[in-house]
Amino acid sequence: MDTIGLFLSVLLAGLSAVLAGLGLMVAARYEDRRILFISIAFLILAVVGALSVFSDLSPLYGGSFAVEPVPLLLLVLAVGLLYVSLIQSRPQSPGKPHG
């Protein structure tokens, strides 16, 4: 079992599931189909991460779901950047009053 691959798989599954849940709540509230499609993409990434965890924990049965560490790292970085952009607050414009 590759410890780094397992860690990346768990991280990918967790971050993607959190972002998918947030996206589904926002899509339901604002009825925006674009956000719904993005949420579905995050759900798919969460499934990829979960299948990769399954592959690492059960190599006998999950061998066909294996994902190499480099693509996993790229997926985790992409999801991480999207997560940071989602929680990042917008800077106040200098012309507007605060509050």
PDB file of N, CA and C in Angstrom, residues 54-55 58-67:
ATOM      1  N   PHE A  54     -10.423   2.688  -2.274  1.00  0.00           N
ATOM      2  CA  PHE A  54     -10.796   1.275  -2.303  1.00  0.00           C
ATOM      3  C   PHE A  54      -9.695   0.438  -2.942  1.00  0.00           C
ATOM      4  N   SER A  55      -9.094   0.966  -3.995  1.00  0.00           N
ATOM      5  CA  SER A  55      -8.014   0.253  -4.672  1.00  0.00           C
ATOM      6  C   SER A  55      -6.800   0.088  -3.762  1.00  0.00           C
ATOM      7  N   SER A  58      -7.830  -2.404  -0.815  1.00  0.00           N
ATOM      8  CA  SER A  58      -8.125  -3.765  -1.238  1.00  0.00           C
ATOM      9  C   SER A  58      -7.530  -4.012  -2.625  1.00  0.00           C
ATOM     10  N   PRO A  59      -6.203  -4.231  -2.699  1.00  0.00           N
ATOM     11  CA  PRO A  59      -5.587  -4.391  -4.016  1.00  0.00           C
ATOM     12  C   PRO A  59      -6.064  -5.628  -4.780  1.00  0.00           C
ATOM     13  N   LEU A  60      -6.552  -6.636  -4.068  1.00  0.00           N
ATOM     14  CA  LEU A  60      -7.019  -7.841  -4.742  1.00  0.00           C
ATOM     15  C   LEU A  60      -8.267  -7.558  -5.582  1.00  0.00           C
ATOM     16  N   TYR A  61      -9.211  -6.785  -5.022  1.00  0.00           N
ATOM     17  CA  TYR A  61     -10.465  -6.519  -5.721  1.00  0.00           C
ATOM     18  C   TYR A  61     -10.487  -5.166  -6.422  1.00  0.00           C
ATOM     19  N   GLY A  62      -9.688  -4.227  -5.953  1.00  0.00           N
ATOM     20  CA  GLY A  62      -9.756  -2.883  -6.508  1.00  0.00           C
ATOM     21  C   GLY A  62      -8.636  -2.532  -7.444  1.00  0.00           C
ATOM     22  N   GLY A  63      -7.948  -3.502  -7.992  1.00  0.00           N
ATOM     23  CA  GLY A  63      -6.812  -3.224  -8.857  1.00  0.00           C
ATOM     24  C   GLY A  63      -7.151  -2.417 -10.088  1.00  0.00           C
ATOM     25  N   SER A  64      -8.336  -2.597 -10.610  1.00  0.00           N
ATOM     26  CA  SER A  64      -8.699  -1.856 -11.822  1.00  0.00           C
ATOM     27  C   SER A  64      -9.061  -0.409 -11.543  1.00  0.00           C
ATOM     28  N   PHE A  65      -9.197  -0.031 -10.267  1.00  0.00           N
ATOM     29  CA  PHE A  65      -9.525   1.343  -9.910  1.00  0.00           C
ATOM     30  C   PHE A  65      -8.298   2.133  -9.474  1.00  0.00           C
ATOM     31  N   ALA A  66      -7.121   1.591  -9.651  1.00  0.00           N
ATOM     32  CA  ALA A  66      -5.897   2.245  -9.187  1.00  0.00           C
ATOM     33  C   ALA A  66      -5.639   3.528  -9.978  1.00  0.00           C
ATOM     34  N   VAL A  67      -5.189   4.541  -9.261  1.00  0.00           N
ATOM     35  CA  VAL A  67      -4.810   5.813  -9.870  1.00  0.00           C
ATOM     36  C   VAL A  67      -3.388   6.100  -9.410  1.00  0.00           C
TER      37      VAL A  67
END
